[in-house]
Tab-separated table of C-alpha atoms and ligand atoms in Angstrom:
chain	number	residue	atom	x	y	z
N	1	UNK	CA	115.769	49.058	132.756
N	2	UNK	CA	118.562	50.410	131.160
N	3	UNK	CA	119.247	54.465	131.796
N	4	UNK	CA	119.704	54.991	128.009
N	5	UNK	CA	116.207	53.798	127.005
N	6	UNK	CA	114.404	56.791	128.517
N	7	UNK	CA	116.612	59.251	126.636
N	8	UNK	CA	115.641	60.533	123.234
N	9	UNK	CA	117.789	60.035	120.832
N	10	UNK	CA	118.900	63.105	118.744
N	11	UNK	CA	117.354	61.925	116.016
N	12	UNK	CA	114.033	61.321	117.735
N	13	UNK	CA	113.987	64.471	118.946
N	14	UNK	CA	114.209	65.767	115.592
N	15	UNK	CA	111.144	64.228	114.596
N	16	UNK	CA	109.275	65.579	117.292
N	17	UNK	CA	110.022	68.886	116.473
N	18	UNK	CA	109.344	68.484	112.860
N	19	UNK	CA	105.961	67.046	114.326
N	20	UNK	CA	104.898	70.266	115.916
N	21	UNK	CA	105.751	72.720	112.993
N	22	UNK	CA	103.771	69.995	110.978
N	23	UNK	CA	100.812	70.658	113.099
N	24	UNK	CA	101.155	74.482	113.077
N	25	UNK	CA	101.742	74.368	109.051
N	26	UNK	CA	98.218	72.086	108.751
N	27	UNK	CA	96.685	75.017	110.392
N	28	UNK	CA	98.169	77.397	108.536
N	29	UNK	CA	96.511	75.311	105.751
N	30	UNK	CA	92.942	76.079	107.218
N	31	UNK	CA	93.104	79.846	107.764
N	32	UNK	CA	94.368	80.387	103.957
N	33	UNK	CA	91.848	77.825	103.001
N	34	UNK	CA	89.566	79.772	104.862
N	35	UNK	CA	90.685	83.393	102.911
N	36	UNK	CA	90.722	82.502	100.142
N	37	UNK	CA	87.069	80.513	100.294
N	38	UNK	CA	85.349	82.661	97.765
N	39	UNK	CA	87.789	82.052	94.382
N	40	UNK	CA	88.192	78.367	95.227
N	41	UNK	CA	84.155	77.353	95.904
N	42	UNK	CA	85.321	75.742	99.104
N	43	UNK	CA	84.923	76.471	102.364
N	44	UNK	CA	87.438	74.261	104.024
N	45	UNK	CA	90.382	71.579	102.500
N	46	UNK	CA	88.406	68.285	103.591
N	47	UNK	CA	89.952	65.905	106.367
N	48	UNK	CA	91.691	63.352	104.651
N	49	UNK	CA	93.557	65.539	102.785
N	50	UNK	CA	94.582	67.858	106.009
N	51	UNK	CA	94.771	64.429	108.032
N	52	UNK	CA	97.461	62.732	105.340
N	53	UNK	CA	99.151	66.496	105.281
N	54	UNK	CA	99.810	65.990	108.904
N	55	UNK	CA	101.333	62.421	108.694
N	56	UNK	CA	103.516	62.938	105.496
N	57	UNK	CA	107.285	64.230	106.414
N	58	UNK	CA	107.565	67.098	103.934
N	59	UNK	CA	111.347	68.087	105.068
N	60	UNK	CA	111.994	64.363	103.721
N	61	UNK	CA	111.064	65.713	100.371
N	62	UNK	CA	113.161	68.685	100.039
N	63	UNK	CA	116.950	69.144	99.791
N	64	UNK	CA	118.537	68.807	103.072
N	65	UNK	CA	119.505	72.382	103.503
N	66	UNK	CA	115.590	73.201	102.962
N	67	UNK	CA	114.553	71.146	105.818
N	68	UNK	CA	114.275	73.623	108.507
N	69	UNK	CA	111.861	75.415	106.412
N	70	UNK	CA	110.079	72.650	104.684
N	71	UNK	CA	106.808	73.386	107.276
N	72	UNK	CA	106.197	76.947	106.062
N	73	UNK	CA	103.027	77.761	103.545
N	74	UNK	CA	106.066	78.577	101.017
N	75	UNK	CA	107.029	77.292	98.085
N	76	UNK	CA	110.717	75.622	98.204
N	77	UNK	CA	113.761	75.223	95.496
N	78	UNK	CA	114.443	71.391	94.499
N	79	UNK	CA	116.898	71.211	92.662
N	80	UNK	CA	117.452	71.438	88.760
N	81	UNK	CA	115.757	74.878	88.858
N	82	UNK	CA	112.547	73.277	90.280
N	83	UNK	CA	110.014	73.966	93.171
N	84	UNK	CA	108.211	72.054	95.300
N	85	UNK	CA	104.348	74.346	95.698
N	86	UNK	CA	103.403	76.100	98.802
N	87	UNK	CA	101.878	73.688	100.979
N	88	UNK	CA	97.937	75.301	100.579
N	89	UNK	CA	98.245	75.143	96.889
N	90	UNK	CA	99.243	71.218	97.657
N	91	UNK	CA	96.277	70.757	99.953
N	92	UNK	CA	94.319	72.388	97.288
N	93	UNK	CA	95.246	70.487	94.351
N	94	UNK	CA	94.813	67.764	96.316
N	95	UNK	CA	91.584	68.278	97.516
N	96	UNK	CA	89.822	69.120	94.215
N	97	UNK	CA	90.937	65.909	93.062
N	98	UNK	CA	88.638	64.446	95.331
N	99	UNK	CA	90.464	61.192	95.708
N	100	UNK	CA	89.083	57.440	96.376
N	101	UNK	CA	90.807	54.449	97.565
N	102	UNK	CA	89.444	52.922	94.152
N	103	UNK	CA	90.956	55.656	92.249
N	104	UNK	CA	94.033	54.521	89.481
N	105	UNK	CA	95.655	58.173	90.161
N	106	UNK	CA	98.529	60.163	87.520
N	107	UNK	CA	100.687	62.646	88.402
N	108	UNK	CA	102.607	64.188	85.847
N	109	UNK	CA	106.070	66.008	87.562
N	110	UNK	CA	107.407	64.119	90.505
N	111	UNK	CA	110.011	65.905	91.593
N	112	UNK	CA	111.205	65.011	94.905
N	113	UNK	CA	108.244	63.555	95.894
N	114	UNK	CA	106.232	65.101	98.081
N	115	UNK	CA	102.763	65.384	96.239
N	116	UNK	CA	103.463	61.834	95.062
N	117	UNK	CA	103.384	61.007	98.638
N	118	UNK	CA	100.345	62.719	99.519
N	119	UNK	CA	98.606	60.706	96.749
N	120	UNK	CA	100.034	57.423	97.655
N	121	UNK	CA	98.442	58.111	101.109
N	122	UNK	CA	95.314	58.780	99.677
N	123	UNK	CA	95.003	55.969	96.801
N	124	UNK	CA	95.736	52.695	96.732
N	125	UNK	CA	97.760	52.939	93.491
N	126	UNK	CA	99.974	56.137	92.078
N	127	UNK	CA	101.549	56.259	88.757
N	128	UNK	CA	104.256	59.270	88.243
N	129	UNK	CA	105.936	60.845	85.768
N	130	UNK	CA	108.814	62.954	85.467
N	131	UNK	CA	111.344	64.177	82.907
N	132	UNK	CA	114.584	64.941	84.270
N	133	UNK	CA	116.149	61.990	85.405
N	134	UNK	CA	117.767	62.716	88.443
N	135	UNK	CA	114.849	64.652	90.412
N	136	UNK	CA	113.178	61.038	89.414
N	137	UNK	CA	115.603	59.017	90.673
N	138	UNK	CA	116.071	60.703	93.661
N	139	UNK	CA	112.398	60.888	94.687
N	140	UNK	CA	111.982	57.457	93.844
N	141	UNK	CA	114.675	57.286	96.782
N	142	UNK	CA	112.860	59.218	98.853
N	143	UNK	CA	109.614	57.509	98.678
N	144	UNK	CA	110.826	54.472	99.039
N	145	UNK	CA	112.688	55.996	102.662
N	146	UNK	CA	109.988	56.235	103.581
N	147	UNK	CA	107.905	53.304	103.321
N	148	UNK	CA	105.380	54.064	100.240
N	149	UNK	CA	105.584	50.517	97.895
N	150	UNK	CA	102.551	51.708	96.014
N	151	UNK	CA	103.930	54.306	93.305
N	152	UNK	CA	105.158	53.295	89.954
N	153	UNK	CA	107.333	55.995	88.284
N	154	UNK	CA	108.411	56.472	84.685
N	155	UNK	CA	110.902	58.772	83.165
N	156	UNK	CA	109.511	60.469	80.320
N	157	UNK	CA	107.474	63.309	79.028
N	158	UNK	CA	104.531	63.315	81.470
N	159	UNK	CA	102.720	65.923	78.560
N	160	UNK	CA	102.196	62.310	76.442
N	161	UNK	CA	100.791	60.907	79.763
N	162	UNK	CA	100.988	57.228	80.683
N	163	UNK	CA	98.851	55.274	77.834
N	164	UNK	CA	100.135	51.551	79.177
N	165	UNK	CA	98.710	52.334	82.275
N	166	UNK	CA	95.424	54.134	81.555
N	167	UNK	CA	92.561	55.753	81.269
N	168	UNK	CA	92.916	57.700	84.967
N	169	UNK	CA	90.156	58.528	87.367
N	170	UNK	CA	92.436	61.620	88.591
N	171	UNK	CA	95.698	62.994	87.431
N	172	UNK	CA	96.912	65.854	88.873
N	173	UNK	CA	99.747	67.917	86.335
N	174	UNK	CA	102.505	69.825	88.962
N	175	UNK	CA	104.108	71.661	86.220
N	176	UNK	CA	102.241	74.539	83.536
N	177	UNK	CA	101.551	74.321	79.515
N	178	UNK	CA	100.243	76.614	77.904
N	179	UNK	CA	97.041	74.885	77.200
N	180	UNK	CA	95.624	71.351	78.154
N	181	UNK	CA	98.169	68.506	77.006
N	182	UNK	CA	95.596	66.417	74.768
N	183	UNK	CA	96.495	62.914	75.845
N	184	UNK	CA	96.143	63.771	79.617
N	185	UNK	CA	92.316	64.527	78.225
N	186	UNK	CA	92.200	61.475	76.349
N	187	UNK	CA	93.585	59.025	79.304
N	188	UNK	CA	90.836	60.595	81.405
N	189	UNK	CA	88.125	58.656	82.364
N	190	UNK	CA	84.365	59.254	82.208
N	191	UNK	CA	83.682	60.628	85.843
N	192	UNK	CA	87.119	61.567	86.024
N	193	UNK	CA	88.829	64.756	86.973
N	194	UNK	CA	92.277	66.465	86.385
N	195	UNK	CA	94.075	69.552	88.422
N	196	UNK	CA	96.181	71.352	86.534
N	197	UNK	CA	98.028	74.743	86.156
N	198	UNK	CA	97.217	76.057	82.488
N	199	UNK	CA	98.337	79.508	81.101
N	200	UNK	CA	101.270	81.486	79.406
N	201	UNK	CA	103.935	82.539	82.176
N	202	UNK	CA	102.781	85.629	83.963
N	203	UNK	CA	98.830	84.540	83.576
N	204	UNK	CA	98.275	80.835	84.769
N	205	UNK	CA	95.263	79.596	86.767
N	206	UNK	CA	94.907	76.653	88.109
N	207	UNK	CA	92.078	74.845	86.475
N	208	UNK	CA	89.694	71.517	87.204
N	209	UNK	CA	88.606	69.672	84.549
N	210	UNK	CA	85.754	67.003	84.633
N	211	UNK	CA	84.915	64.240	82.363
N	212	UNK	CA	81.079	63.705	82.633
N	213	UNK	CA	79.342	59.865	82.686
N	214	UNK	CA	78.950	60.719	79.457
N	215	UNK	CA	81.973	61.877	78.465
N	216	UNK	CA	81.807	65.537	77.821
N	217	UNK	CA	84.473	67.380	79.551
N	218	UNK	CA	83.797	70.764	81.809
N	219	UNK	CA	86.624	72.878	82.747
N	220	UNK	CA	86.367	75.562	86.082
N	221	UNK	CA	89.326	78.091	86.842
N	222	UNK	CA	90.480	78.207	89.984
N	223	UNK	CA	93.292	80.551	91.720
N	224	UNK	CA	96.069	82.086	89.630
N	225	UNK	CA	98.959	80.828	90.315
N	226	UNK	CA	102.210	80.340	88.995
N	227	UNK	CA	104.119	77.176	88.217
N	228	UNK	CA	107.416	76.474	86.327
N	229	UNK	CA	106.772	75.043	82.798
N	230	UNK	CA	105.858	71.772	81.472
N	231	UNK	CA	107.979	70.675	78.760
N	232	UNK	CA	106.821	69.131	76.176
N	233	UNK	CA	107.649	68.103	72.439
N	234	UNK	CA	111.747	68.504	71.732
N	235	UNK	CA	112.597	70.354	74.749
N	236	UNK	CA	111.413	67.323	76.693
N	237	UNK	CA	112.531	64.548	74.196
N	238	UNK	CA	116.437	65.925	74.808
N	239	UNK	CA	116.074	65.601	78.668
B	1	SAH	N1	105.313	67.705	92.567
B	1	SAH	C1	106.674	68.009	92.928
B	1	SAH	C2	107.136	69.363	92.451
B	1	SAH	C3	107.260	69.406	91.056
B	1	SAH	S1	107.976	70.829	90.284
B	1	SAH	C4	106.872	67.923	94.415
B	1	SAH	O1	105.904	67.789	95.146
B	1	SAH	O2	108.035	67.959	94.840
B	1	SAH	C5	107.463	70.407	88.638
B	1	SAH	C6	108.089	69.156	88.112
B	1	SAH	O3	107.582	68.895	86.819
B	1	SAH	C7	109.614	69.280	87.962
B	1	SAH	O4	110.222	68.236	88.661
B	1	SAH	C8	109.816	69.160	86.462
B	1	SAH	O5	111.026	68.541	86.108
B	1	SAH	C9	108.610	68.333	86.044
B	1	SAH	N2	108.271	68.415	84.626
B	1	SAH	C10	108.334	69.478	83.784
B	1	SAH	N3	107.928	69.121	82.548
B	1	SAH	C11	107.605	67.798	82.613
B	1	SAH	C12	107.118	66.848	81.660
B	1	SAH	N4	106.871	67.188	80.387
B	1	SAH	N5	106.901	65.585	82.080
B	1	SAH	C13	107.127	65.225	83.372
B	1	SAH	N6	107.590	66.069	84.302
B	1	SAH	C14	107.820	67.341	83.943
């Protein structure tokens, strides 16, 4: 056997570290989960969503510089003025989605990539939207790094949605209007749900919406929290 084969290479070594601050941020993920129990309605983020946390490399899907930090519950600068959410509000989102293998799933906001990847763990097909070009391009990059064929992306003004590719059973909005985009609502399907920050700057809550069998749709707040803002109408045609 050669001597060099039982060395680790620097670069594997590097993953193994970035393994065990993955593990300790999952955990993290459960005690806030745990705090914060009575404004969400749920005890505990369920396992899929913890178990795909725990696989997906989130210092792949933030600027290099960010990497050493990219396992704390904080939020992170992308780029372009841009975050990437605290991990917990991630799980969160993630988990009120309540997400099937069966489930044609929207995100509107890609950024770099990381929620996309969470999805595309979860679901057997993602479709994404973003608006500024080069955070699109570049998670596309990212994605595909690292191995995830199933996303389809589009550059555009996620507020309009995706009509070619609709109605959703989830879509999950990573970026705050004001108030409810209407064709998101309209490209949602009967038994569907959306996630999605809602509220003027300083007062935005996170909010789940649900489309009934029978179509009538039921909205429940959630945690405030605070998002930059989805652009929509002008401001996101000139992008
Ligand atoms: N989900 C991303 C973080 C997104 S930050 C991640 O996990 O890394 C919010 C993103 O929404 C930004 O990239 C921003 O450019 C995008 N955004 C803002 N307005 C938008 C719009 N109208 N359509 C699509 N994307 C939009």
């Amino acid at each position: 056997m050669e001597a060099g084969r039982l060395t680790m290479t620097e670069a594997e070594g590097r993953e193994d570290a970035f393994a065990v601050l993955r593990r300790a941020m999952v955990e993290q993920i459960e005690r806030h989960a745990d705090r914060v129990a009575d404004r969400t309605g749920r005890a505990a983020i369920s396992n899929p969503v913890l178990e795909a946390m725990g696989r997906v490399p989130r210092h792949a899907f933030v600027p290099v510089e960010m990497a050493p930090y990219a396992y704390l519950d904080r939020p992170l600068p992308i780029g372009s003025g841009k975050t990437i959410s605290q991990p917990f509000i991630v799980a969160l989102m993630t988990d009120l989605l309540g997400i099937g293998r069966e489930h044609r799933v929207l995100e509107i906001g890609t950024g770099l990539g990381y929620q996309t990847a969470l999805l595309a763990e979860l679901t057997a097909e993602v479709f994404t939207v973003e608006v500024i070009g080069e955070l699109a391009r570049d998670g596309r990059r990212r994605l595909a790094g690292q191995g995830y064929a199933n996303v389809s992306f589009r550059i555009g003004d996620g507020s309009l949605g995706w009509p070619e590719h609709g109605p959703f059973d989830r879509i999950i909005v990573t970026a705050a209007p004001d108030l409810i985009p209407p064709a998101l609502l309209q490209q949602l399907k009967p038994d569907g749900r959306m996630v999605i920050p809602a509220g003027l700057e300083d007062d935005q809550r996170l909010l789940l919406v649900t489309r009934e069998a029978g179509g009538r749709l039921q909205t429940a707040e959630m945690l405030p929290v605070r998002f930059s803002r989805l652009m929509s109408g002008a401001e996101a045609a000139d992008m």
